Amino acid sequence: MGLGSSTMRLIFIGPPGVGKGTQSALFASRMGIFTLSSGEIFRKEIEAQTDLGRLAQRYIQHGELVPNGVTIEMMAKRLREPEVRKKGFILDGFPRTIKQAEALEEILADLEMPLETVVSLEVNDQLIVDRLKDRLGCTKCGENYNSKSKPPTRDGFCDKCNSPLMVRSDDQPETIRERLRIFRENTADVVDYYDKAGLLKRVDSSRDPEQVYQDILTSIK
Ligand code: AMP
């Protein structure tokens, strides 16, 4: 794979709060790779009050998974866009179930864009709860902050686009625990699935984002 080239086709997989969003943002800004975050797409649909947004919100507010059918359809549509085909992609938050992983395989086979590497980001649960309870996100561009470890320059506003920051409604301690439980119940199988397919690289994501970024680069070389 040509690093820095336009053809990377990666998945970042791991529990909520592990740093998938942070790492995809770094890869997007430094390497120009297109990132597709299923959670981010859902949040935009909710904000725009579309039918899909209304449906997704019913699940997201409880920390549950949105049904496979609509999720797969939504991601398939994005993956088929010419820009994604040209630039390559990082998937963040998709697939989260074996059904989604199987569907993704078919979609990518169809597009003749096989996956290159699946990066499993790994940390212990306590660190996740600690990180998520202080997480802030931009309401417009999706940039993530942390009131303790990565505060914005101007309190409450995004450094990049100046829009207001918010605490995600699903970052409440009870919803966090439910999301972690669901990760273990469904998405841990997806990690095994890619391990068996020989595509998986595991990266310790408890270190600072710059080190994790370097470790990911090393793992996909
Ligand atoms: P995230 O931003 O990746 O933590 O996703 C936020 C929420 O969106 C999740 O807790 C789920 O409710 C929903 N979601 C995101 N991606 C998926 C997916 N691949 N399958 C089902 N639900 C998803």
CSV table of N, CA, C and O in Angstrom, one decimal, residues 12 19-33 35 90 143 150 160 208-214 216-217:
chain,number,residue,atom,x,y,z
A,12,PHE,N,-11.2,1.5,11.3
A,12,PHE,CA,-10.8,1.7,12.7
A,12,PHE,C,-12.0,1.1,13.6
A,12,PHE,O,-13.1,1.6,13.5
A,19,GLY,N,-10.9,6.3,20.7
A,19,GLY,CA,-10.1,7.2,19.9
A,19,GLY,C,-10.2,7.1,18.4
A,19,GLY,O,-9.4,7.6,17.7
A,20,LYS,N,-11.3,6.4,18.0
A,20,LYS,CA,-11.4,6.2,16.6
A,20,LYS,C,-11.6,7.5,15.8
A,20,LYS,O,-11.0,7.8,14.8
A,21,GLY,N,-12.5,8.4,16.4
A,21,GLY,CA,-12.7,9.7,15.8
A,21,GLY,C,-11.5,10.6,15.8
A,21,GLY,O,-11.2,11.2,14.8
A,22,THR,N,-10.8,10.6,16.9
A,22,THR,CA,-9.5,11.4,17.0
A,22,THR,C,-8.5,10.9,15.9
A,22,THR,O,-8.0,11.7,15.2
A,23,GLN,N,-8.4,9.6,15.8
A,23,GLN,CA,-7.4,9.1,14.8
A,23,GLN,C,-7.9,9.3,13.4
A,23,GLN,O,-7.1,9.7,12.5
A,24,SER,N,-9.2,9.1,13.1
A,24,SER,CA,-9.6,9.3,11.7
A,24,SER,C,-9.4,10.8,11.4
A,24,SER,O,-9.1,11.1,10.2
A,25,ALA,N,-9.7,11.7,12.3
A,25,ALA,CA,-9.5,13.1,12.0
A,25,ALA,C,-8.0,13.4,11.7
A,25,ALA,O,-7.7,14.2,10.8
A,26,LEU,N,-7.1,12.8,12.4
A,26,LEU,CA,-5.7,13.0,12.1
A,26,LEU,C,-5.3,12.4,10.7
A,26,LEU,O,-4.6,13.1,9.9
A,27,PHE,N,-5.8,11.3,10.4
A,27,PHE,CA,-5.6,10.7,9.1
A,27,PHE,C,-6.2,11.5,8.0
A,27,PHE,O,-5.6,11.7,6.9
A,28,ALA,N,-7.3,12.1,8.2
A,28,ALA,CA,-8.0,12.9,7.2
A,28,ALA,C,-7.2,14.2,7.0
A,28,ALA,O,-6.9,14.5,5.8
A,29,SER,N,-6.8,14.9,8.1
A,29,SER,CA,-6.1,16.1,7.9
A,29,SER,C,-4.7,15.9,7.3
A,29,SER,O,-4.2,16.7,6.5
A,30,ARG,N,-4.0,14.9,7.8
A,30,ARG,CA,-2.6,14.7,7.3
A,30,ARG,C,-2.4,14.0,6.0
A,30,ARG,O,-1.4,14.1,5.3
A,31,MET,N,-3.4,13.1,5.7
A,31,MET,CA,-3.2,12.3,4.5
A,31,MET,C,-4.3,12.5,3.5
A,31,MET,O,-4.3,11.8,2.5
A,32,GLY,N,-5.3,13.3,3.9
A,32,GLY,CA,-6.3,13.5,2.9
A,32,GLY,C,-7.2,12.3,2.7
A,32,GLY,O,-7.9,12.3,1.6
A,33,ILE,N,-7.3,11.4,3.6
A,33,ILE,CA,-8.1,10.3,3.4
A,33,ILE,C,-9.6,10.6,3.8
A,33,ILE,O,-9.8,11.3,4.8
A,35,THR,N,-12.9,10.1,5.6
A,35,THR,CA,-13.4,9.3,6.7
A,35,THR,C,-14.9,9.2,6.7
A,35,THR,O,-15.6,10.2,6.5
A,90,ILE,N,-11.5,5.7,5.4
A,90,ILE,CA,-11.4,5.0,6.7
A,90,ILE,C,-12.8,4.9,7.3
A,90,ILE,O,-13.5,5.9,7.3
A,143,GLU,N,-15.5,17.9,15.2
A,143,GLU,CA,-14.2,17.8,15.9
A,143,GLU,C,-14.4,17.5,17.4
A,143,GLU,O,-15.3,18.0,18.0
A,150,LYS,N,-8.0,17.8,26.4
A,150,LYS,CA,-7.8,18.6,25.1
A,150,LYS,C,-8.9,19.7,25.1
A,150,LYS,O,-9.9,19.6,24.3
A,160,LYS,N,-11.7,25.0,15.3
A,160,LYS,CA,-11.6,24.9,13.8
A,160,LYS,C,-12.7,25.8,13.1
A,160,LYS,O,-12.4,26.4,12.1
A,208,ASP,N,-0.8,8.7,24.1
A,208,ASP,CA,-1.3,9.9,23.6
A,208,ASP,C,-1.6,9.8,22.1
A,208,ASP,O,-0.9,9.0,21.5
A,209,PRO,N,-2.5,10.7,21.6
A,209,PRO,CA,-2.9,10.5,20.2
A,209,PRO,C,-1.8,10.5,19.2
A,209,PRO,O,-1.9,9.7,18.2
A,210,GLU,N,-0.8,11.3,19.4
A,210,GLU,CA,0.3,11.3,18.5
A,210,GLU,C,1.0,10.0,18.4
A,210,GLU,O,1.4,9.5,17.3
A,211,GLN,N,1.3,9.4,19.6
A,211,GLN,CA,1.9,8.0,19.6
A,211,GLN,C,1.0,7.0,18.9
A,211,GLN,O,1.5,6.1,18.2
A,212,VAL,N,-0.3,7.1,19.2
A,212,VAL,CA,-1.2,6.1,18.6
A,212,VAL,C,-1.2,6.2,17.1
A,212,VAL,O,-1.1,5.2,16.4
A,213,TYR,N,-1.2,7.5,16.7
A,213,TYR,CA,-1.1,7.7,15.2
A,213,TYR,C,0.1,7.1,14.6
A,213,TYR,O,0.0,6.4,13.6
A,214,GLN,N,1.3,7.2,15.2
A,214,GLN,CA,2.5,6.6,14.7
A,214,GLN,C,2.4,5.1,14.7
A,214,GLN,O,2.8,4.4,13.8
A,216,ILE,N,-0.3,3.3,14.5
A,216,ILE,CA,-1.2,2.9,13.4
A,216,ILE,C,-0.4,2.9,12.1
A,216,ILE,O,-0.5,1.9,11.4
A,217,LEU,N,0.3,3.9,11.9
A,217,LEU,CA,1.1,4.0,10.6
A,217,LEU,C,2.0,2.8,10.5
A,217,LEU,O,2.1,2.2,9.4
